[in-house]
mmCIF file of C-alpha atoms in Angstrom:
data_model
loop_
_atom_site.group_PDB
_atom_site.id
_atom_site.type_symbol
_atom_site.label_atom_id
_atom_site.label_comp_id
_atom_site.label_asym_id
_atom_site.label_seq_id
_atom_site.Cartn_x
_atom_site.Cartn_y
_atom_site.Cartn_z
ATOM 1 C CA UNK A 1 6.623 -2.133 -27.511
ATOM 2 C CA UNK A 2 7.876 -3.466 -24.220
ATOM 3 C CA UNK A 3 9.329 -6.948 -24.377
ATOM 4 C CA UNK A 4 9.668 -9.441 -21.577
ATOM 5 C CA UNK A 5 11.805 -12.476 -22.343
ATOM 6 C CA UNK A 6 11.412 -15.696 -20.397
ATOM 7 C CA UNK A 7 13.654 -18.737 -20.584
ATOM 8 C CA UNK A 8 13.384 -21.673 -20.909
ATOM 9 C CA UNK A 9 10.079 -22.096 -22.702
ATOM 10 C CA UNK A 10 9.855 -25.772 -21.815
ATOM 11 C CA UNK A 11 11.628 -27.902 -19.257
ATOM 12 C CA UNK A 12 11.262 -31.491 -18.174
ATOM 13 C CA UNK A 13 12.966 -32.513 -14.975
ATOM 14 C CA UNK A 14 13.024 -35.407 -12.580
ATOM 15 C CA UNK A 15 11.347 -35.278 -9.225
ATOM 16 C CA UNK A 16 13.647 -33.853 -6.565
ATOM 17 C CA UNK A 17 15.693 -31.662 -8.857
ATOM 18 C CA UNK A 18 15.637 -27.873 -9.052
ATOM 19 C CA UNK A 19 14.737 -25.720 -12.027
ATOM 20 C CA UNK A 20 15.603 -22.070 -12.614
ATOM 21 C CA UNK A 21 13.448 -19.832 -14.805
ATOM 22 C CA UNK A 22 14.752 -16.470 -15.994
ATOM 23 C CA UNK A 23 12.702 -13.402 -16.790
ATOM 24 C CA UNK A 24 14.279 -10.399 -18.463
ATOM 25 C CA UNK A 25 12.915 -7.019 -19.423
ATOM 26 C CA UNK A 26 14.624 -6.305 -22.729
ATOM 27 C CA UNK A 27 13.927 -2.653 -23.405
ATOM 28 C CA UNK A 28 12.875 -1.209 -20.089
ATOM 29 C CA UNK A 29 13.792 -1.350 -16.417
ATOM 30 C CA UNK A 30 11.453 -3.285 -14.185
ATOM 31 C CA UNK A 31 11.719 -2.573 -10.477
ATOM 32 C CA UNK A 32 8.845 -4.980 -9.969
ATOM 33 C CA UNK A 33 8.101 -8.257 -11.709
ATOM 34 C CA UNK A 34 5.236 -10.638 -11.094
ATOM 35 C CA UNK A 35 5.370 -14.420 -11.192
ATOM 36 C CA UNK A 36 2.219 -16.316 -12.083
ATOM 37 C CA UNK A 37 1.303 -19.975 -12.305
ATOM 38 C CA UNK A 38 -1.463 -21.329 -14.468
ATOM 39 C CA UNK A 39 -2.889 -24.839 -14.362
ATOM 40 C CA UNK A 40 -4.787 -26.168 -17.396
ATOM 41 C CA UNK A 41 -8.122 -24.474 -17.980
ATOM 42 C CA UNK A 42 -7.667 -22.310 -14.911
ATOM 43 C CA UNK A 43 -7.051 -18.644 -14.308
ATOM 44 C CA UNK A 44 -3.709 -17.000 -13.684
ATOM 45 C CA UNK A 45 -2.634 -17.301 -10.067
ATOM 46 C CA UNK A 46 -0.197 -14.744 -8.708
ATOM 47 C CA UNK A 47 2.590 -16.507 -6.848
ATOM 48 C CA UNK A 48 4.801 -13.619 -5.823
ATOM 49 C CA UNK A 49 5.856 -10.076 -6.518
ATOM 50 C CA UNK A 50 9.544 -9.716 -7.173
ATOM 51 C CA UNK A 51 11.158 -6.454 -6.079
ATOM 52 C CA UNK A 52 14.574 -5.361 -7.284
ATOM 53 C CA UNK A 53 17.080 -5.301 -4.454
ATOM 54 C CA UNK A 54 14.737 -6.624 -1.799
ATOM 55 C CA UNK A 55 12.861 -9.738 -0.788
ATOM 56 C CA UNK A 56 9.961 -10.958 -2.838
ATOM 57 C CA UNK A 57 6.421 -10.753 -1.528
ATOM 58 C CA UNK A 58 4.701 -14.129 -1.660
ATOM 59 C CA UNK A 59 0.995 -14.755 -1.922
ATOM 60 C CA UNK A 60 -0.759 -16.767 0.727
ATOM 61 C CA UNK A 61 -0.182 -20.468 0.307
ATOM 62 C CA UNK A 62 2.974 -20.134 -1.788
ATOM 63 C CA UNK A 63 6.033 -21.626 -0.097
ATOM 64 C CA UNK A 64 8.872 -19.120 -0.253
ATOM 65 C CA UNK A 65 11.475 -21.795 0.480
ATOM 66 C CA UNK A 66 10.269 -23.868 -2.416
ATOM 67 C CA UNK A 67 9.867 -21.080 -4.948
ATOM 68 C CA UNK A 68 12.991 -18.964 -4.603
ATOM 69 C CA UNK A 69 12.878 -15.581 -6.259
ATOM 70 C CA UNK A 70 15.872 -13.384 -6.922
ATOM 71 C CA UNK A 71 15.637 -9.922 -8.480
ATOM 72 C CA UNK A 72 19.242 -8.816 -8.534
ATOM 73 C CA UNK A 73 19.001 -6.203 -11.265
ATOM 74 C CA UNK A 74 16.456 -3.922 -12.892
ATOM 75 C CA UNK A 75 16.193 -6.231 -15.886
ATOM 76 C CA UNK A 76 16.372 -9.743 -14.450
ATOM 77 C CA UNK A 77 14.281 -11.797 -12.060
ATOM 78 C CA UNK A 78 14.656 -15.525 -11.545
ATOM 79 C CA UNK A 79 12.320 -18.131 -10.115
ATOM 80 C CA UNK A 80 13.857 -21.370 -8.861
ATOM 81 C CA UNK A 81 11.562 -24.289 -8.183
ATOM 82 C CA UNK A 82 13.471 -26.310 -5.617
ATOM 83 C CA UNK A 83 13.045 -30.057 -5.109
ATOM 84 C CA UNK A 84 10.373 -30.151 -7.762
ATOM 85 C CA UNK A 85 7.547 -32.676 -7.556
ATOM 86 C CA UNK A 86 4.984 -33.746 -10.163
ATOM 87 C CA UNK A 87 2.368 -31.466 -8.591
ATOM 88 C CA UNK A 88 4.614 -28.501 -9.443
ATOM 89 C CA UNK A 89 4.093 -29.224 -13.137
ATOM 90 C CA UNK A 90 2.439 -26.119 -14.501
ATOM 91 C CA UNK A 91 2.781 -23.108 -16.780
ATOM 92 C CA UNK A 92 4.853 -20.390 -15.108
ATOM 93 C CA UNK A 93 4.666 -16.859 -16.492
ATOM 94 C CA UNK A 94 6.502 -13.708 -15.491
ATOM 95 C CA UNK A 95 5.310 -10.195 -16.168
ATOM 96 C CA UNK A 96 6.211 -6.568 -15.598
ATOM 97 C CA UNK A 97 4.805 -3.099 -15.993
ATOM 98 C CA UNK A 98 6.594 -0.369 -17.873
ATOM 99 C CA UNK A 99 4.876 2.487 -16.109
ATOM 100 C CA UNK A 100 2.361 3.407 -13.477
ATOM 101 C CA UNK A 101 0.380 0.976 -11.356
ATOM 102 C CA UNK A 102 -2.551 1.064 -13.775
ATOM 103 C CA UNK A 103 -0.425 0.393 -16.844
ATOM 104 C CA UNK A 104 -0.861 -3.009 -18.498
ATOM 105 C CA UNK A 105 1.275 -5.994 -17.645
ATOM 106 C CA UNK A 106 3.633 -7.289 -20.302
ATOM 107 C CA UNK A 107 4.116 -11.023 -20.093
ATOM 108 C CA UNK A 108 6.981 -13.309 -20.907
ATOM 109 C CA UNK A 109 6.189 -16.268 -23.152
ATOM 110 C CA UNK A 110 5.886 -18.595 -20.197
ATOM 111 C CA UNK A 111 7.670 -21.769 -19.114
ATOM 112 C CA UNK A 112 5.977 -25.139 -19.333
ATOM 113 C CA UNK A 113 7.416 -27.215 -16.468
ATOM 114 C CA UNK A 114 6.898 -30.959 -16.421
ATOM 115 C CA UNK A 115 8.192 -32.901 -13.442
ATOM 116 C CA UNK A 116 8.416 -36.655 -13.952
ATOM 117 C CA UNK B 1 -14.907 -10.859 -1.243
ATOM 118 C CA UNK B 2 -13.504 -10.158 -4.661
ATOM 119 C CA UNK B 3 -14.978 -11.970 -7.608
ATOM 120 C CA UNK B 4 -14.958 -11.847 -11.369
ATOM 121 C CA UNK B 5 -17.409 -13.803 -13.493
ATOM 122 C CA UNK B 6 -17.215 -14.487 -17.198
ATOM 123 C CA UNK B 7 -18.628 -17.323 -19.288
ATOM 124 C CA UNK B 8 -16.479 -20.402 -19.516
ATOM 125 C CA UNK B 9 -16.845 -20.945 -23.219
ATOM 126 C CA UNK B 10 -18.479 -19.333 -26.243
ATOM 127 C CA UNK B 11 -18.787 -20.339 -29.869
ATOM 128 C CA UNK B 12 -19.140 -17.981 -32.818
ATOM 129 C CA UNK B 13 -18.924 -18.072 -36.612
ATOM 130 C CA UNK B 14 -16.148 -16.616 -38.728
ATOM 131 C CA UNK B 15 -17.092 -13.136 -39.918
ATOM 132 C CA UNK B 16 -19.679 -12.638 -37.194
ATOM 133 C CA UNK B 17 -19.691 -10.521 -34.013
ATOM 134 C CA UNK B 18 -19.367 -11.833 -30.467
ATOM 135 C CA UNK B 19 -19.707 -10.137 -27.099
ATOM 136 C CA UNK B 20 -17.919 -11.543 -24.055
ATOM 137 C CA UNK B 21 -19.307 -10.307 -20.760
ATOM 138 C CA UNK B 22 -17.538 -9.817 -17.461
ATOM 139 C CA UNK B 23 -19.066 -8.880 -14.120
ATOM 140 C CA UNK B 24 -16.989 -8.018 -11.113
ATOM 141 C CA UNK B 25 -17.110 -7.309 -7.403
ATOM 142 C CA UNK B 26 -13.868 -5.927 -6.034
ATOM 143 C CA UNK B 27 -12.552 -3.923 -3.106
ATOM 144 C CA UNK B 28 -12.133 -0.600 -4.814
ATOM 145 C CA UNK B 29 -11.649 -0.192 -8.528
ATOM 146 C CA UNK B 30 -8.790 1.233 -10.536
ATOM 147 C CA UNK B 31 -9.650 -0.075 -13.941
ATOM 148 C CA UNK B 32 -10.391 -3.215 -15.935
ATOM 149 C CA UNK B 33 -8.214 -5.031 -18.430
ATOM 150 C CA UNK B 34 -8.941 -7.484 -21.207
ATOM 151 C CA UNK B 35 -6.227 -9.877 -22.317
ATOM 152 C CA UNK B 36 -6.126 -12.474 -25.078
ATOM 153 C CA UNK B 37 -4.406 -15.793 -24.430
ATOM 154 C CA UNK B 38 -3.847 -18.390 -27.136
ATOM 155 C CA UNK B 39 -3.441 -21.966 -25.970
ATOM 156 C CA UNK B 40 0.003 -22.606 -24.533
ATOM 157 C CA UNK B 41 1.003 -18.967 -24.760
ATOM 158 C CA UNK B 42 1.174 -16.017 -22.397
ATOM 159 C CA UNK B 43 -1.575 -13.376 -22.304
ATOM 160 C CA UNK B 44 -1.344 -10.293 -24.494
ATOM 161 C CA UNK B 45 -2.915 -6.943 -23.618
ATOM 162 C CA UNK B 46 -6.052 -5.901 -25.486
ATOM 163 C CA UNK B 47 -7.665 -3.012 -23.626
ATOM 164 C CA UNK B 48 -7.952 -0.980 -20.450
ATOM 165 C CA UNK B 49 -11.057 0.839 -19.236
ATOM 166 C CA UNK B 50 -11.337 2.988 -16.142
ATOM 167 C CA UNK B 51 -14.112 5.381 -17.181
ATOM 168 C CA UNK B 52 -17.616 4.417 -18.236
ATOM 169 C CA UNK B 53 -18.151 3.984 -21.921
ATOM 170 C CA UNK B 54 -16.922 2.264 -25.008
ATOM 171 C CA UNK B 55 -13.304 2.137 -26.161
ATOM 172 C CA UNK B 56 -12.852 1.071 -29.760
ATOM 173 C CA UNK B 57 -9.625 -0.341 -31.112
ATOM 174 C CA UNK B 58 -9.932 -1.764 -34.589
ATOM 175 C CA UNK B 59 -12.052 -4.927 -34.613
ATOM 176 C CA UNK B 60 -12.073 -5.034 -30.819
ATOM 177 C CA UNK B 61 -14.054 -2.767 -28.503
ATOM 178 C CA UNK B 62 -14.379 -2.786 -24.737
ATOM 179 C CA UNK B 63 -17.187 -1.324 -22.670
ATOM 180 C CA UNK B 64 -17.351 -0.490 -18.974
ATOM 181 C CA UNK B 65 -20.153 0.403 -16.575
ATOM 182 C CA UNK B 66 -18.732 1.040 -13.124
ATOM 183 C CA UNK B 67 -22.131 1.442 -11.504
ATOM 184 C CA UNK B 68 -23.145 -2.015 -12.715
ATOM 185 C CA UNK B 69 -19.778 -3.683 -12.177
ATOM 186 C CA UNK B 70 -19.942 -4.814 -15.774
ATOM 187 C CA UNK B 71 -17.744 -4.890 -18.837
ATOM 188 C CA UNK B 72 -17.834 -6.533 -22.207
ATOM 189 C CA UNK B 73 -15.380 -7.194 -24.995
ATOM 190 C CA UNK B 74 -16.847 -6.960 -28.476
ATOM 191 C CA UNK B 75 -15.103 -8.684 -31.349
ATOM 192 C CA UNK B 76 -16.210 -7.871 -34.882
ATOM 193 C CA UNK B 77 -15.488 -9.557 -38.209
ATOM 194 C CA UNK B 78 -14.301 -12.642 -36.426
ATOM 195 C CA UNK B 79 -11.307 -14.478 -37.835
ATOM 196 C CA UNK B 80 -10.146 -17.998 -37.110
ATOM 197 C CA UNK B 81 -7.085 -16.577 -35.359
ATOM 198 C CA UNK B 82 -9.398 -14.991 -32.772
ATOM 199 C CA UNK B 83 -9.924 -18.446 -31.298
ATOM 200 C CA UNK B 84 -8.378 -18.008 -27.851
ATOM 201 C CA UNK B 85 -9.206 -17.430 -24.224
ATOM 202 C CA UNK B 86 -10.154 -13.900 -23.209
ATOM 203 C CA UNK B 87 -9.283 -12.870 -19.678
ATOM 204 C CA UNK B 88 -10.986 -10.109 -17.747
ATOM 205 C CA UNK B 89 -9.001 -8.596 -14.866
ATOM 206 C CA UNK B 90 -9.659 -5.710 -12.511
ATOM 207 C CA UNK B 91 -7.339 -3.529 -10.469
ATOM 208 C CA UNK B 92 -8.502 -3.228 -6.877
ATOM 209 C CA UNK B 93 -7.886 -0.375 -4.460
ATOM 210 C CA UNK B 94 -4.338 -1.608 -3.816
ATOM 211 C CA UNK B 95 -3.646 -1.880 -7.546
ATOM 212 C CA UNK B 96 -3.650 -5.653 -7.264
ATOM 213 C CA UNK B 97 -4.890 -7.481 -10.336
ATOM 214 C CA UNK B 98 -7.852 -9.788 -9.825
ATOM 215 C CA UNK B 99 -8.189 -12.256 -12.696
ATOM 216 C CA UNK B 100 -11.254 -13.933 -14.085
ATOM 217 C CA UNK B 101 -11.031 -17.566 -15.159
ATOM 218 C CA UNK B 102 -11.207 -16.607 -18.816
ATOM 219 C CA UNK B 103 -13.643 -17.264 -21.625
ATOM 220 C CA UNK B 104 -12.611 -19.766 -24.258
ATOM 221 C CA UNK B 105 -13.830 -18.509 -27.626
ATOM 222 C CA UNK B 106 -14.223 -21.066 -30.397
ATOM 223 C CA UNK B 107 -14.561 -19.758 -33.930
ATOM 224 C CA UNK B 108 -16.163 -22.017 -36.506
ATOM 225 C CA UNK B 109 -15.889 -21.568 -40.275
#
């Protein structure tokens, strides 16, 4: 089946630093990838839709200058949390579809970010 | 507005059957997904329904009634490893996924 690889799985950083999270589609090409954030005991919240070769589409309330998304190839999207603060501590998950718009999302394993 | 409701938490016994309900109100409808999410892990796909009726896949079945805006996930022969959160999500008219908050299922021996 389709595999989405996300790295790192866990990261602890100091407040004010930047963290880059990578999301790769291993056995398929993903023109679109989705970045989610999930706080404890809460639902998945879509942050942005990453489009290969063009600018990402951000959801309302998500700061595009803080959460930089780059989708330079059909198999790689990156999310950079810039100048991280403790309130950015969360579980970040990327996902992609292998087919049509009603095909299921395949998720990476997620990145647990802790900002101290 | 768009809304998905599912119970916050359910408890069931190993070997038993449990039904997790999901009701939805969305702008348009292009199908409903069920995902399983173990604690600290990413969601994994369980089922997709777009037509009314029951879809059976091993121990798991999913039902949809579009007229009632209602779905359920049925888990049979429960195993301890089924302890997880179960997320209901619908595709709206723009093929955007609308997620429920998830139902935490606790399985007791």
